[in-house]
Amino acid sequence: MILTLVLVSALQTALIGGVAGYYLSESLYSEIGHRALMVAKTVAATPSVISGIQQRDSETLNGLASAMAATNEALFIVIGDHQAIRLAHPSPDRIGHSMADDDGDDGAEALKNGRGYVSRAVGNLGDTVRGKAPVFLPETGEIIGIVSVGYSVAQVGNTIQRYKFIFYGLVGLMLMVSLLIAVVIAGRFKREIFGLEPEEIARLFEERNATLQSVREGIIAVNREGIITTVNRAALETLGFDTGTSLVGRPIHEVLPDSDLLSVLKTGIPDFDREVWLRDRQMVVNRLPVRQGDDVIGVVASFRLRDELDQVSQQLTRIQQYADTLRSQTHEYSNKLHTIAGLIQIGAHDDALSLIGRETSDHQSLIHLLLEAVPDPVIAGCLLGKYNRAREMGLHLDIDAGSQMSDIPDALPRDQLVSVLGNLIDNALEATRQHAGEGGCVTLSMTDLGHELIFEVDDQGVGISSRERDRIFEKGVTSKADSGKEHGYGLYLVKQFLDRWGGSITVESLPAGGSRFTLYLPKIPEPRSAH
């Protein structure tokens, strides 16, 4: 790059210098010629010169010509009569001869047409630029003679060389400055491209394209203005676009109005493994800001459909949670068994039977309720797990005995319903634990009467103010005290599901304290736009 910039600068400088030098020379020759002509006209209009020509006084004319030549720094001034016969000349032996003897120019243009002109010729005084003017008789305007003023080409050349020396010095300085600028630009450019050579950049570009197309996940990148700059084939297929569709150059909010890429672009905070809905498809999305120094210059998002593998992964996570719950219950029941064994050993059989009865009656009544009210095993299993989770936290999950949830439409995704219901119960348990402490109670009631499925979750938390109710379903908004953990997504996902299914949710404060979340799901979905 340095070599190219220097060569281009040198070529431009040489071209400009050559053209400028040529026009400088031509301008000086023209200026000297014009000066010679003006001096010739001035001499021709001098009364003493007119008088000397009329009297053919060569001695007087020679004195006048020599003095005027010295005054105007001319090489010579030659004066002739109306036939171009010299009356004054620096060389006395030339007087009386025709002016045409020197250069073949007899001054006909001046003597016949009465016009001054400039010419260049080689005479006995060398190569000169000459200005010739006719001498008019003032009274009649008759042409009575001619004046020729000459300047040496060598004089002009010396002047040109003096100007060229200054000019070419300036050109050389410009070339050095161009070299310095080339070095600075090349250094800056190389730093911006991480020290890579052009062929390395080209290879990386091809590798990058091949990598993008080989990845099974969809990838979309936007610049700082939110314009799509990169999209691979998997992204088009995942989003349901035709593979020939060109999305590059289009604003992301036009292509994916539900995308959160612009919020990541604004905050610069990465977002990993988020479940979202894009173009009516549930996906798992990762978003990562692209930084240049401290500036966020774009965002790259990778996403995939929430397929069976993701579902299996979530099921394994739930199994792990259930295993942890069972482990804690095992420890709890082990303690209670030791207590029962101790009561038997000391002969307190009635107390032992009473303790056994209390333990079994709670589980039996819950299982009996779930079998009758919630025949769907997935939802029943979720509620049983949350019941055990509440006990582990020192709380109680009370399921209303009058609940009924058997008429669940087949089209309603069970895993999503479980996720929504689980989020509401988890939030209620957390709020109750923070405010009411151990022994607190969360109440759940369900009904499928009518055209809607209705779930009510009551907690014993601090409640939610009217101002907070408008924001709790926004992404990232949370009222939990341990803000260091990832919170603010549970209710956001709940709202997303409700918007897709056409459901709704209300939040109200209870007179005794706490909050009530009421979830309404139509049995026949009424889809609305996802957020």
PDB file of C-alpha atoms in Angstrom, residues 20-191:
ATOM      1  CA  ALA A  20       2.984  23.321 -14.733  1.00  0.00           C
ATOM      2  CA  GLY A  21       6.612  23.694 -15.902  1.00  0.00           C
ATOM      3  CA  TYR A  22       5.537  23.718 -19.529  1.00  0.00           C
ATOM      4  CA  TYR A  23       2.885  26.348 -18.944  1.00  0.00           C
ATOM      5  CA  LEU A  24       5.332  28.313 -16.800  1.00  0.00           C
ATOM      6  CA  SER A  25       7.816  28.407 -19.692  1.00  0.00           C
ATOM      7  CA  GLU A  26       5.144  29.326 -22.201  1.00  0.00           C
ATOM      8  CA  SER A  27       3.795  32.002 -19.894  1.00  0.00           C
ATOM      9  CA  LEU A  28       7.248  33.526 -19.399  1.00  0.00           C
ATOM     10  CA  TYR A  29       7.982  33.518 -23.141  1.00  0.00           C
ATOM     11  CA  SER A  30       4.618  35.131 -23.742  1.00  0.00           C
ATOM     12  CA  GLU A  31       5.231  37.671 -20.995  1.00  0.00           C
ATOM     13  CA  ILE A  32       8.717  38.529 -22.328  1.00  0.00           C
ATOM     14  CA  GLY A  33       7.330  38.837 -25.859  1.00  0.00           C
ATOM     15  CA  HIS A  34       4.569  41.116 -24.617  1.00  0.00           C
ATOM     16  CA  ARG A  35       7.131  43.181 -22.744  1.00  0.00           C
ATOM     17  CA  ALA A  36       9.323  43.448 -25.848  1.00  0.00           C
ATOM     18  CA  LEU A  37       6.352  44.627 -27.888  1.00  0.00           C
ATOM     19  CA  MET A  38       5.367  47.241 -25.283  1.00  0.00           C
ATOM     20  CA  VAL A  39       8.949  48.586 -25.157  1.00  0.00           C
ATOM     21  CA  ALA A  40       9.015  48.680 -28.964  1.00  0.00           C
ATOM     22  CA  LYS A  41       5.781  50.669 -29.085  1.00  0.00           C
ATOM     23  CA  THR A  42       7.072  53.033 -26.412  1.00  0.00           C
ATOM     24  CA  VAL A  43      10.312  53.623 -28.309  1.00  0.00           C
ATOM     25  CA  ALA A  44       8.378  54.055 -31.577  1.00  0.00           C
ATOM     26  CA  ALA A  45       6.246  56.784 -29.994  1.00  0.00           C
ATOM     27  CA  THR A  46       9.229  58.725 -28.628  1.00  0.00           C
ATOM     28  CA  PRO A  47       9.455  62.127 -30.409  1.00  0.00           C
ATOM     29  CA  SER A  48      13.238  62.084 -30.535  1.00  0.00           C
ATOM     30  CA  VAL A  49      13.148  58.670 -32.249  1.00  0.00           C
ATOM     31  CA  ILE A  50      10.601  59.954 -34.791  1.00  0.00           C
ATOM     32  CA  SER A  51      12.738  63.005 -35.433  1.00  0.00           C
ATOM     33  CA  GLY A  52      15.920  60.932 -35.762  1.00  0.00           C
ATOM     34  CA  ILE A  53      14.275  58.643 -38.341  1.00  0.00           C
ATOM     35  CA  GLN A  54      13.066  61.633 -40.351  1.00  0.00           C
ATOM     36  CA  GLN A  55      16.550  63.089 -40.335  1.00  0.00           C
ATOM     37  CA  ARG A  56      18.209  59.666 -40.699  1.00  0.00           C
ATOM     38  CA  ASP A  57      20.409  60.624 -37.754  1.00  0.00           C
ATOM     39  CA  SER A  58      22.004  57.256 -36.944  1.00  0.00           C
ATOM     40  CA  GLU A  59      24.271  58.646 -34.257  1.00  0.00           C
ATOM     41  CA  THR A  60      21.404  60.124 -32.259  1.00  0.00           C
ATOM     42  CA  LEU A  61      19.276  57.050 -32.782  1.00  0.00           C
ATOM     43  CA  ASN A  62      22.100  54.719 -31.643  1.00  0.00           C
ATOM     44  CA  GLY A  63      22.493  56.714 -28.441  1.00  0.00           C
ATOM     45  CA  LEU A  64      18.782  56.654 -27.776  1.00  0.00           C
ATOM     46  CA  ALA A  65      18.547  52.890 -28.546  1.00  0.00           C
ATOM     47  CA  SER A  66      21.461  52.023 -26.275  1.00  0.00           C
ATOM     48  CA  ALA A  67      20.055  54.072 -23.394  1.00  0.00           C
ATOM     49  CA  MET A  68      16.554  52.650 -23.723  1.00  0.00           C
ATOM     50  CA  ALA A  69      17.879  49.075 -24.051  1.00  0.00           C
ATOM     51  CA  ALA A  70      19.797  49.486 -20.812  1.00  0.00           C
ATOM     52  CA  THR A  71      16.788  51.049 -19.092  1.00  0.00           C
ATOM     53  CA  ASN A  72      14.470  48.188 -20.115  1.00  0.00           C
ATOM     54  CA  GLU A  73      17.090  45.404 -19.669  1.00  0.00           C
ATOM     55  CA  ALA A  74      16.718  44.482 -23.361  1.00  0.00           C
ATOM     56  CA  LEU A  75      19.436  42.718 -25.322  1.00  0.00           C
ATOM     57  CA  PHE A  76      19.102  45.203 -28.158  1.00  0.00           C
ATOM     58  CA  ILE A  77      16.944  47.861 -29.742  1.00  0.00           C
ATOM     59  CA  VAL A  78      17.171  48.159 -33.517  1.00  0.00           C
ATOM     60  CA  ILE A  79      15.630  51.099 -35.410  1.00  0.00           C
ATOM     61  CA  GLY A  80      14.995  51.072 -39.148  1.00  0.00           C
ATOM     62  CA  ASP A  81      13.370  53.289 -41.754  1.00  0.00           C
ATOM     63  CA  HIS A  82      10.260  52.590 -43.806  1.00  0.00           C
ATOM     64  CA  GLN A  83      12.232  50.137 -45.962  1.00  0.00           C
ATOM     65  CA  ALA A  84      13.607  48.243 -42.933  1.00  0.00           C
ATOM     66  CA  ILE A  85      17.080  49.663 -43.463  1.00  0.00           C
ATOM     67  CA  ARG A  86      18.855  49.838 -40.131  1.00  0.00           C
ATOM     68  CA  LEU A  87      19.466  53.318 -38.723  1.00  0.00           C
ATOM     69  CA  ALA A  88      20.480  52.110 -35.241  1.00  0.00           C
ATOM     70  CA  HIS A  89      22.059  48.792 -34.185  1.00  0.00           C
ATOM     71  CA  PRO A  90      24.375  47.594 -31.381  1.00  0.00           C
ATOM     72  CA  SER A  91      26.872  46.570 -34.109  1.00  0.00           C
ATOM     73  CA  PRO A  92      27.839  49.674 -36.137  1.00  0.00           C
ATOM     74  CA  ASP A  93      28.775  47.559 -39.144  1.00  0.00           C
ATOM     75  CA  ARG A  94      25.152  46.453 -39.437  1.00  0.00           C
ATOM     76  CA  ILE A  95      23.841  49.987 -39.897  1.00  0.00           C
ATOM     77  CA  GLY A  96      22.712  50.673 -43.423  1.00  0.00           C
ATOM     78  CA  HIS A  97      21.807  47.062 -44.120  1.00  0.00           C
ATOM     79  CA  SER A  98      18.349  45.468 -44.272  1.00  0.00           C
ATOM     80  CA  MET A  99      16.901  44.092 -41.097  1.00  0.00           C
ATOM     81  CA  ALA A 100      16.038  40.953 -43.077  1.00  0.00           C
ATOM     82  CA  ASP A 101      19.717  40.056 -43.213  1.00  0.00           C
ATOM     83  CA  ASP A 102      19.592  38.837 -39.595  1.00  0.00           C
ATOM     84  CA  ASP A 103      16.559  36.511 -39.501  1.00  0.00           C
ATOM     85  CA  GLY A 104      14.820  36.937 -42.840  1.00  0.00           C
ATOM     86  CA  ASP A 105      12.108  39.085 -41.218  1.00  0.00           C
ATOM     87  CA  ASP A 106      11.937  42.469 -42.924  1.00  0.00           C
ATOM     88  CA  GLY A 107       9.151  43.728 -40.623  1.00  0.00           C
ATOM     89  CA  ALA A 108       6.550  43.702 -43.355  1.00  0.00           C
ATOM     90  CA  GLU A 109       3.736  43.077 -40.867  1.00  0.00           C
ATOM     91  CA  ALA A 110       4.592  46.311 -39.073  1.00  0.00           C
ATOM     92  CA  LEU A 111       5.604  48.417 -42.095  1.00  0.00           C
ATOM     93  CA  LYS A 112       2.755  47.441 -44.396  1.00  0.00           C
ATOM     94  CA  ASN A 113      -0.127  46.679 -42.017  1.00  0.00           C
ATOM     95  CA  GLY A 114       0.832  49.025 -39.209  1.00  0.00           C
ATOM     96  CA  ARG A 115       0.521  46.361 -36.511  1.00  0.00           C
ATOM     97  CA  GLY A 116       3.037  45.388 -33.887  1.00  0.00           C
ATOM     98  CA  TYR A 117       3.862  41.745 -33.376  1.00  0.00           C
ATOM     99  CA  VAL A 118       6.105  39.304 -31.489  1.00  0.00           C
ATOM    100  CA  SER A 119       8.474  36.812 -33.078  1.00  0.00           C
ATOM    101  CA  ARG A 120      11.318  34.536 -32.102  1.00  0.00           C
ATOM    102  CA  ALA A 121      14.395  34.222 -34.289  1.00  0.00           C
ATOM    103  CA  VAL A 122      18.112  33.511 -34.291  1.00  0.00           C
ATOM    104  CA  GLY A 123      20.150  36.466 -35.477  1.00  0.00           C
ATOM    105  CA  ASN A 124      23.699  37.663 -35.175  1.00  0.00           C
ATOM    106  CA  LEU A 125      23.016  38.392 -31.473  1.00  0.00           C
ATOM    107  CA  GLY A 126      21.722  34.900 -30.812  1.00  0.00           C
ATOM    108  CA  ASP A 127      18.329  33.351 -30.130  1.00  0.00           C
ATOM    109  CA  THR A 128      15.956  36.129 -29.130  1.00  0.00           C
ATOM    110  CA  VAL A 129      12.317  36.985 -28.512  1.00  0.00           C
ATOM    111  CA  ARG A 130      11.526  40.157 -30.440  1.00  0.00           C
ATOM    112  CA  GLY A 131       8.778  42.726 -30.355  1.00  0.00           C
ATOM    113  CA  LYS A 132       8.404  44.880 -33.481  1.00  0.00           C
ATOM    114  CA  ALA A 133       6.306  48.055 -33.779  1.00  0.00           C
ATOM    115  CA  PRO A 134       5.843  50.575 -36.595  1.00  0.00           C
ATOM    116  CA  VAL A 135       6.850  54.245 -36.192  1.00  0.00           C
ATOM    117  CA  PHE A 136       4.095  56.644 -37.231  1.00  0.00           C
ATOM    118  CA  LEU A 137       4.424  60.278 -38.192  1.00  0.00           C
ATOM    119  CA  PRO A 138       2.123  62.044 -35.711  1.00  0.00           C
ATOM    120  CA  GLU A 139       0.784  64.624 -38.148  1.00  0.00           C
ATOM    121  CA  THR A 140      -0.281  62.266 -40.944  1.00  0.00           C
ATOM    122  CA  GLY A 141      -0.113  58.768 -39.414  1.00  0.00           C
ATOM    123  CA  GLU A 142       2.356  57.782 -42.167  1.00  0.00           C
ATOM    124  CA  ILE A 143       4.613  54.806 -41.349  1.00  0.00           C
ATOM    125  CA  ILE A 144       8.155  56.113 -41.478  1.00  0.00           C
ATOM    126  CA  GLY A 145      10.075  53.381 -39.710  1.00  0.00           C
ATOM    127  CA  ILE A 146      10.183  50.315 -37.478  1.00  0.00           C
ATOM    128  CA  VAL A 147      11.514  49.531 -33.983  1.00  0.00           C
ATOM    129  CA  SER A 148      12.649  45.999 -32.975  1.00  0.00           C
ATOM    130  CA  VAL A 149      13.253  45.207 -29.302  1.00  0.00           C
ATOM    131  CA  GLY A 150      14.869  41.883 -28.464  1.00  0.00           C
ATOM    132  CA  TYR A 151      15.339  39.877 -25.301  1.00  0.00           C
ATOM    133  CA  SER A 152      17.744  36.950 -25.189  1.00  0.00           C
ATOM    134  CA  VAL A 153      16.197  33.499 -24.913  1.00  0.00           C
ATOM    135  CA  ALA A 154      19.053  32.727 -22.548  1.00  0.00           C
ATOM    136  CA  GLN A 155      17.789  35.491 -20.264  1.00  0.00           C
ATOM    137  CA  VAL A 156      14.300  33.990 -20.382  1.00  0.00           C
ATOM    138  CA  GLY A 157      15.753  30.534 -19.763  1.00  0.00           C
ATOM    139  CA  ASN A 158      17.631  31.743 -16.691  1.00  0.00           C
ATOM    140  CA  THR A 159      14.432  33.259 -15.339  1.00  0.00           C
ATOM    141  CA  ILE A 160      12.550  30.046 -16.078  1.00  0.00           C
ATOM    142  CA  GLN A 161      15.228  27.967 -14.357  1.00  0.00           C
ATOM    143  CA  ARG A 162      15.052  30.184 -11.293  1.00  0.00           C
ATOM    144  CA  TYR A 163      11.291  29.722 -11.093  1.00  0.00           C
ATOM    145  CA  LYS A 164      11.594  26.002 -11.848  1.00  0.00           C
ATOM    146  CA  PHE A 165      14.100  25.541  -9.038  1.00  0.00           C
ATOM    147  CA  ILE A 166      11.587  26.976  -6.573  1.00  0.00           C
ATOM    148  CA  PHE A 167       8.721  25.071  -8.158  1.00  0.00           C
ATOM    149  CA  TYR A 168      10.476  21.702  -8.241  1.00  0.00           C
ATOM    150  CA  GLY A 169      11.616  22.212  -4.670  1.00  0.00           C
ATOM    151  CA  LEU A 170       7.962  22.620  -3.720  1.00  0.00           C
ATOM    152  CA  VAL A 171       7.100  19.527  -5.772  1.00  0.00           C
ATOM    153  CA  GLY A 172       9.770  17.533  -3.955  1.00  0.00           C
ATOM    154  CA  LEU A 173       8.405  18.689  -0.610  1.00  0.00           C
ATOM    155  CA  MET A 174       4.920  17.626  -1.694  1.00  0.00           C
ATOM    156  CA  LEU A 175       6.296  14.206  -2.613  1.00  0.00           C
ATOM    157  CA  MET A 176       7.913  13.818   0.811  1.00  0.00           C
ATOM    158  CA  VAL A 177       4.672  14.855   2.506  1.00  0.00           C
ATOM    159  CA  SER A 178       2.797  12.338   0.328  1.00  0.00           C
ATOM    160  CA  LEU A 179       5.237   9.628   1.407  1.00  0.00           C
ATOM    161  CA  LEU A 180       4.706  10.509   5.067  1.00  0.00           C
ATOM    162  CA  ILE A 181       0.924  10.528   4.627  1.00  0.00           C
ATOM    163  CA  ALA A 182       1.117   7.174   2.829  1.00  0.00           C
ATOM    164  CA  VAL A 183       3.057   5.658   5.735  1.00  0.00           C
ATOM    165  CA  VAL A 184       0.541   7.037   8.275  1.00  0.00           C
ATOM    166  CA  ILE A 185      -2.488   5.865   6.267  1.00  0.00           C
ATOM    167  CA  ALA A 186      -0.997   2.411   5.682  1.00  0.00           C
ATOM    168  CA  GLY A 187      -0.126   2.052   9.384  1.00  0.00           C
ATOM    169  CA  ARG A 188      -3.595   3.137  10.468  1.00  0.00           C
ATOM    170  CA  PHE A 189      -5.223   0.868   7.896  1.00  0.00           C
ATOM    171  CA  LYS A 190      -3.116  -2.100   8.957  1.00  0.00           C
ATOM    172  CA  ARG A 191      -4.057  -1.588  12.589  1.00  0.00           C
TER     173      ARG A 191
END
